[in-house]
C-alpha positions as YAML, in Angstrom:
chain: A
units: angstrom
residues:
- id: 1
  name: UNK
  ca: [-20.08, 19.31, -8.03]
- id: 2
  name: UNK
  ca: [-19.04, 22.55, -6.27]
- id: 3
  name: UNK
  ca: [-15.42, 22.01, -7.35]
- id: 4
  name: UNK
  ca: [-16.55, 21.53, -10.95]
- id: 5
  name: UNK
  ca: [-18.49, 24.81, -10.99]
- id: 6
  name: UNK
  ca: [-15.51, 26.60, -9.44]
- id: 7
  name: UNK
  ca: [-13.16, 25.08, -12.03]
- id: 8
  name: UNK
  ca: [-15.37, 26.18, -14.94]
- id: 9
  name: UNK
  ca: [-15.43, 29.70, -13.52]
- id: 10
  name: UNK
  ca: [-11.65, 29.66, -13.21]
- id: 11
  name: UNK
  ca: [-11.37, 29.05, -16.95]
- id: 12
  name: UNK
  ca: [-14.16, 31.54, -17.78]
- id: 13
  name: UNK
  ca: [-16.33, 28.74, -19.14]
- id: 14
  name: UNK
  ca: [-20.15, 28.79, -18.89]
- id: 15
  name: UNK
  ca: [-21.53, 27.32, -15.66]
- id: 16
  name: UNK
  ca: [-24.10, 25.41, -17.79]
- id: 17
  name: UNK
  ca: [-21.26, 23.08, -18.82]
- id: 18
  name: UNK
  ca: [-21.46, 21.47, -15.39]
- id: 19
  name: UNK
  ca: [-24.07, 19.15, -16.94]
- id: 20
  name: UNK
  ca: [-21.48, 17.81, -19.41]
- id: 21
  name: UNK
  ca: [-18.53, 15.52, -18.66]
- id: 22
  name: UNK
  ca: [-15.44, 17.64, -18.01]
- id: 23
  name: UNK
  ca: [-12.11, 16.22, -19.22]
- id: 24
  name: UNK
  ca: [-8.96, 17.56, -17.56]
- id: 25
  name: UNK
  ca: [-5.26, 17.48, -18.42]
- id: 26
  name: UNK
  ca: [-2.30, 18.63, -16.32]
- id: 27
  name: UNK
  ca: [1.01, 17.86, -17.98]
- id: 28
  name: UNK
  ca: [4.27, 18.78, -19.53]
- id: 29
  name: UNK
  ca: [3.31, 19.33, -23.16]
- id: 30
  name: UNK
  ca: [5.59, 16.86, -24.92]
- id: 31
  name: UNK
  ca: [5.42, 13.83, -27.19]
- id: 32
  name: UNK
  ca: [6.29, 11.50, -24.31]
- id: 33
  name: UNK
  ca: [3.11, 12.57, -22.53]
- id: 34
  name: UNK
  ca: [0.99, 11.68, -25.56]
- id: 35
  name: UNK
  ca: [0.50, 15.13, -27.01]
- id: 36
  name: UNK
  ca: [1.25, 14.04, -30.55]
- id: 37
  name: UNK
  ca: [-1.64, 11.59, -30.12]
- id: 38
  name: UNK
  ca: [-3.83, 14.24, -28.51]
- id: 39
  name: UNK
  ca: [-2.99, 16.66, -31.33]
- id: 40
  name: UNK
  ca: [-4.26, 14.10, -33.87]
- id: 41
  name: UNK
  ca: [-7.40, 13.48, -31.84]
- id: 42
  name: UNK
  ca: [-8.36, 16.92, -30.54]
- id: 43
  name: UNK
  ca: [-10.58, 17.84, -33.50]
- id: 44
  name: UNK
  ca: [-12.71, 14.72, -33.07]
- id: 45
  name: UNK
  ca: [-12.64, 15.09, -29.29]
- id: 46
  name: UNK
  ca: [-14.03, 18.61, -29.42]
- id: 47
  name: UNK
  ca: [-16.95, 17.41, -31.58]
- id: 48
  name: UNK
  ca: [-18.13, 15.23, -28.69]
- id: 49
  name: UNK
  ca: [-20.64, 16.32, -26.06]
- id: 50
  name: UNK
  ca: [-18.07, 17.33, -23.44]
- id: 51
  name: UNK
  ca: [-15.91, 20.17, -22.15]
- id: 52
  name: UNK
  ca: [-12.14, 20.26, -21.78]
- id: 53
  name: UNK
  ca: [-9.53, 22.04, -19.65]
- id: 54
  name: UNK
  ca: [-5.75, 21.88, -19.91]
- id: 55
  name: UNK
  ca: [-2.91, 23.22, -17.78]
- id: 56
  name: UNK
  ca: [0.76, 22.88, -18.66]
- id: 57
  name: UNK
  ca: [3.85, 24.11, -20.45]
- id: 58
  name: UNK
  ca: [6.25, 22.43, -22.83]
- id: 59
  name: UNK
  ca: [6.94, 22.33, -26.55]
- id: 60
  name: UNK
  ca: [6.05, 25.52, -28.41]
- id: 61
  name: UNK
  ca: [4.14, 23.60, -31.10]
- id: 62
  name: UNK
  ca: [1.70, 22.41, -28.44]
- id: 63
  name: UNK
  ca: [1.41, 25.88, -26.91]
- id: 64
  name: UNK
  ca: [0.28, 27.12, -30.31]
- id: 65
  name: UNK
  ca: [-2.04, 24.17, -30.92]
- id: 66
  name: UNK
  ca: [-3.97, 24.53, -27.68]
- id: 67
  name: UNK
  ca: [-4.11, 28.31, -27.89]
- id: 68
  name: UNK
  ca: [-5.83, 27.78, -31.26]
- id: 69
  name: UNK
  ca: [-8.20, 25.26, -29.66]
- id: 70
  name: UNK
  ca: [-9.13, 27.80, -26.97]
- id: 71
  name: UNK
  ca: [-9.95, 30.38, -29.64]
- id: 72
  name: UNK
  ca: [-11.82, 27.90, -31.82]
- id: 73
  name: UNK
  ca: [-13.94, 26.47, -28.97]
- id: 74
  name: UNK
  ca: [-14.26, 29.29, -26.41]
- id: 75
  name: UNK
  ca: [-17.53, 27.88, -25.06]
- id: 76
  name: UNK
  ca: [-16.16, 24.41, -24.22]
- id: 77
  name: UNK
  ca: [-12.33, 24.50, -23.98]
- id: 78
  name: UNK
  ca: [-10.28, 26.21, -21.27]
- id: 79
  name: UNK
  ca: [-6.51, 26.37, -21.77]
- id: 80
  name: UNK
  ca: [-3.81, 27.79, -19.50]
- id: 81
  name: UNK
  ca: [-0.20, 27.58, -20.71]
- id: 82
  name: UNK
  ca: [1.52, 27.93, -17.34]
- id: 83
  name: UNK
  ca: [2.61, 26.21, -14.15]
- id: 84
  name: UNK
  ca: [-0.02, 26.78, -11.48]
- id: 85
  name: UNK
  ca: [-0.10, 24.43, -8.49]
- id: 86
  name: UNK
  ca: [-3.40, 25.77, -7.11]
- id: 87
  name: UNK
  ca: [-5.15, 25.38, -10.45]
- id: 88
  name: UNK
  ca: [-3.69, 21.88, -10.83]
- id: 89
  name: UNK
  ca: [-5.43, 20.82, -7.62]
- id: 90
  name: UNK
  ca: [-8.65, 22.46, -8.79]
- id: 91
  name: UNK
  ca: [-8.52, 20.44, -12.03]
- id: 92
  name: UNK
  ca: [-7.99, 17.22, -10.09]
- id: 93
  name: UNK
  ca: [-10.90, 18.13, -7.81]
- id: 94
  name: UNK
  ca: [-13.33, 19.44, -10.44]
- id: 95
  name: UNK
  ca: [-12.80, 17.36, -13.57]
- id: 96
  name: UNK
  ca: [-14.86, 14.22, -14.20]
- id: 97
  name: UNK
  ca: [-12.23, 12.42, -16.28]
- id: 98
  name: UNK
  ca: [-8.45, 12.88, -16.19]
- id: 99
  name: UNK
  ca: [-6.57, 12.17, -19.43]
- id: 100
  name: UNK
  ca: [-3.07, 10.65, -19.47]
- id: 101
  name: UNK
  ca: [-2.50, 9.25, -22.99]
- id: 102
  name: UNK
  ca: [1.26, 8.84, -22.47]
- id: 103
  name: UNK
  ca: [3.52, 7.23, -25.05]
- id: 104
  name: UNK
  ca: [5.50, 5.89, -22.08]
- id: 105
  name: UNK
  ca: [5.28, 6.60, -18.35]
- id: 106
  name: UNK
  ca: [7.75, 5.04, -15.85]
- id: 107
  name: UNK
  ca: [5.40, 5.76, -12.95]
- id: 108
  name: UNK
  ca: [3.08, 8.75, -13.16]
- id: 109
  name: UNK
  ca: [1.47, 10.45, -10.17]
- id: 110
  name: UNK
  ca: [-1.54, 12.33, -11.54]
- id: 111
  name: UNK
  ca: [-3.52, 9.17, -12.15]
- id: 112
  name: UNK
  ca: [-3.15, 8.34, -8.44]
- id: 113
  name: UNK
  ca: [-4.05, 11.89, -7.40]
- id: 114
  name: UNK
  ca: [-7.12, 11.60, -9.63]
- id: 115
  name: UNK
  ca: [-8.28, 8.42, -7.93]
- id: 116
  name: UNK
  ca: [-8.06, 10.05, -4.51]
- id: 117
  name: UNK
  ca: [-10.04, 13.08, -5.73]
- id: 118
  name: UNK
  ca: [-12.75, 10.92, -7.29]
- id: 119
  name: UNK
  ca: [-11.77, 11.92, -10.83]
- id: 120
  name: UNK
  ca: [-11.77, 8.90, -13.12]
- id: 121
  name: UNK
  ca: [-8.44, 8.38, -14.97]
- id: 122
  name: UNK
  ca: [-8.37, 7.55, -18.66]
- id: 123
  name: UNK
  ca: [-4.85, 6.38, -19.48]
- id: 124
  name: UNK
  ca: [-2.78, 4.51, -21.99]
- id: 125
  name: UNK
  ca: [-1.80, 1.06, -20.70]
- id: 126
  name: UNK
  ca: [1.93, 1.67, -20.35]
- id: 127
  name: UNK
  ca: [4.42, 1.60, -17.46]
- id: 128
  name: UNK
  ca: [3.08, 2.88, -14.18]
- id: 129
  name: UNK
  ca: [-0.27, 3.72, -15.73]
- id: 130
  name: UNK
  ca: [-0.76, 0.07, -16.60]
- id: 131
  name: UNK
  ca: [0.29, -0.94, -13.07]
- id: 132
  name: UNK
  ca: [-1.89, 1.46, -11.09]
- id: 133
  name: UNK
  ca: [-5.17, 1.64, -13.03]
- id: 134
  name: UNK
  ca: [-7.53, -1.32, -13.29]
- id: 135
  name: UNK
  ca: [-9.55, -1.14, -16.48]
- id: 136
  name: UNK
  ca: [-13.30, -0.83, -15.95]
- id: 137
  name: UNK
  ca: [-15.26, -3.96, -16.81]
- id: 138
  name: UNK
  ca: [-18.87, -3.07, -17.77]
- id: 139
  name: UNK
  ca: [-20.06, -6.63, -17.12]
- id: 140
  name: UNK
  ca: [-18.74, -6.93, -13.56]
- id: 141
  name: UNK
  ca: [-18.49, -3.24, -12.63]
- id: 142
  name: UNK
  ca: [-14.94, -3.85, -11.40]
- id: 143
  name: UNK
  ca: [-12.18, -1.35, -12.19]
- id: 144
  name: UNK
  ca: [-10.86, 2.09, -11.27]
- id: 145
  name: UNK
  ca: [-10.55, 3.80, -14.67]
- id: 146
  name: UNK
  ca: [-10.26, 3.34, -18.40]
- id: 147
  name: UNK
  ca: [-7.23, 2.10, -20.36]
- id: 148
  name: UNK
  ca: [-6.44, 1.87, -24.05]
- id: 149
  name: UNK
  ca: [-3.68, -0.29, -25.48]
- id: 150
  name: UNK
  ca: [-2.70, 0.88, -28.95]
- id: 151
  name: UNK
  ca: [-1.05, 4.29, -29.27]
- id: 152
  name: UNK
  ca: [-3.55, 5.42, -31.87]
- id: 153
  name: UNK
  ca: [-6.26, 8.09, -32.17]
- id: 154
  name: UNK
  ca: [-8.83, 5.39, -32.86]
- id: 155
  name: UNK
  ca: [-8.20, 3.46, -29.64]
- id: 156
  name: UNK
  ca: [-7.96, 6.67, -27.62]
- id: 157
  name: UNK
  ca: [-11.21, 8.12, -28.96]
- id: 158
  name: UNK
  ca: [-13.05, 4.79, -28.64]
- id: 159
  name: UNK
  ca: [-12.05, 4.68, -24.97]
- id: 160
  name: UNK
  ca: [-13.21, 8.27, -24.44]
- id: 161
  name: UNK
  ca: [-16.58, 7.31, -25.96]
- id: 162
  name: UNK
  ca: [-16.77, 4.29, -23.63]
- id: 163
  name: UNK
  ca: [-16.15, 6.57, -20.63]
- id: 164
  name: UNK
  ca: [-18.74, 9.09, -21.80]
- id: 165
  name: UNK
  ca: [-21.34, 6.32, -22.18]
- id: 166
  name: UNK
  ca: [-20.78, 5.21, -18.60]
- id: 167
  name: UNK
  ca: [-20.82, 8.81, -17.37]
- id: 168
  name: UNK
  ca: [-24.46, 9.07, -18.41]
- id: 169
  name: UNK
  ca: [-25.29, 6.26, -15.96]
- id: 170
  name: UNK
  ca: [-24.93, 8.33, -12.80]
- id: 171
  name: UNK
  ca: [-25.20, 5.48, -10.30]
- id: 172
  name: UNK
  ca: [-22.60, 3.29, -11.99]
- id: 173
  name: UNK
  ca: [-20.33, 6.30, -12.46]
- id: 174
  name: UNK
  ca: [-20.59, 7.17, -8.77]
- id: 175
  name: UNK
  ca: [-19.64, 3.61, -7.82]
- id: 176
  name: UNK
  ca: [-16.61, 3.86, -10.13]
- id: 177
  name: UNK
  ca: [-15.56, 7.12, -8.46]
- id: 178
  name: UNK
  ca: [-15.90, 5.67, -4.97]
- id: 179
  name: UNK
  ca: [-13.95, 2.54, -5.92]
- id: 180
  name: UNK
  ca: [-11.12, 4.71, -7.17]
- id: 181
  name: UNK
  ca: [-11.13, 6.80, -4.00]
- id: 182
  name: UNK
  ca: [-10.64, 3.62, -1.97]
- id: 183
  name: UNK
  ca: [-7.48, 2.64, -3.90]
- id: 184
  name: UNK
  ca: [-4.45, 2.64, -1.60]
- id: 185
  name: UNK
  ca: [-1.08, 3.79, -2.97]
- id: 186
  name: UNK
  ca: [0.16, 5.11, 0.38]
- id: 187
  name: UNK
  ca: [3.62, 4.63, 1.85]
- id: 188
  name: UNK
  ca: [1.96, 2.66, 4.65]
- id: 189
  name: UNK
  ca: [0.84, 0.04, 2.16]
- id: 190
  name: UNK
  ca: [4.24, -0.02, 0.44]
- id: 191
  name: UNK
  ca: [5.98, -0.36, 3.80]
- id: 192
  name: UNK
  ca: [3.79, -3.33, 4.75]
- id: 193
  name: UNK
  ca: [4.65, -5.04, 1.47]
- id: 194
  name: UNK
  ca: [8.39, -4.45, 1.96]
- id: 195
  name: UNK
  ca: [8.20, -5.81, 5.52]
- id: 196
  name: UNK
  ca: [6.51, -8.93, 4.16]
- id: 197
  name: UNK
  ca: [9.31, -9.40, 1.61]
- id: 198
  name: UNK
  ca: [12.00, -8.96, 4.26]
- id: 199
  name: UNK
  ca: [10.29, -11.48, 6.54]
- id: 200
  name: UNK
  ca: [10.23, -14.05, 3.70]
- id: 201
  name: UNK
  ca: [13.89, -13.38, 2.96]
- id: 202
  name: UNK
  ca: [14.87, -13.85, 6.62]
- id: 203
  name: UNK
  ca: [12.92, -17.10, 6.79]
- id: 204
  name: UNK
  ca: [14.76, -18.48, 3.77]
- id: 205
  name: UNK
  ca: [18.19, -17.61, 5.20]
- id: 206
  name: UNK
  ca: [17.61, -19.53, 8.44]
...
């Protein structure tokens, strides 16, 4: 909660927004990262009961788009067209939901950073995003984030609405955060898995 208030202040957004879900983006602003999809969806997204911060640089058309969004929604959208490592960590620490609507993503790191910070990832089910995020199941409560399949504004916005609905249930949202924070993508885990593979291979060669 303290990180969220600090993040809002860093973007000169009203502290009262801390009661709303805060969506964060840190990215290269390019089609590959889903910004053509986000461009189609941003008008509908900003009509929802939420606030939004973005940090990144990339294609000039997206610089212009998000600068317009900042001017159009100064009370709920914070935009910084730059590279800023300190601010990137503050977004990971202070946002409630981290958006990664990538068209394709061989691996992706920010969704894993988000889990460790307790920020719930909302990603497109592609590549490494599909591999690392377990879609939340409202019936069982199992999952670490939210995923959408089709690369379309409709699927993306429907998934955002699903996340916002759960956000209002504070206890279930907290359990989702904690489950994500327990996810293990460390080198120690990877090393253990490699050792297991090598042991199997050695057994088969004897």
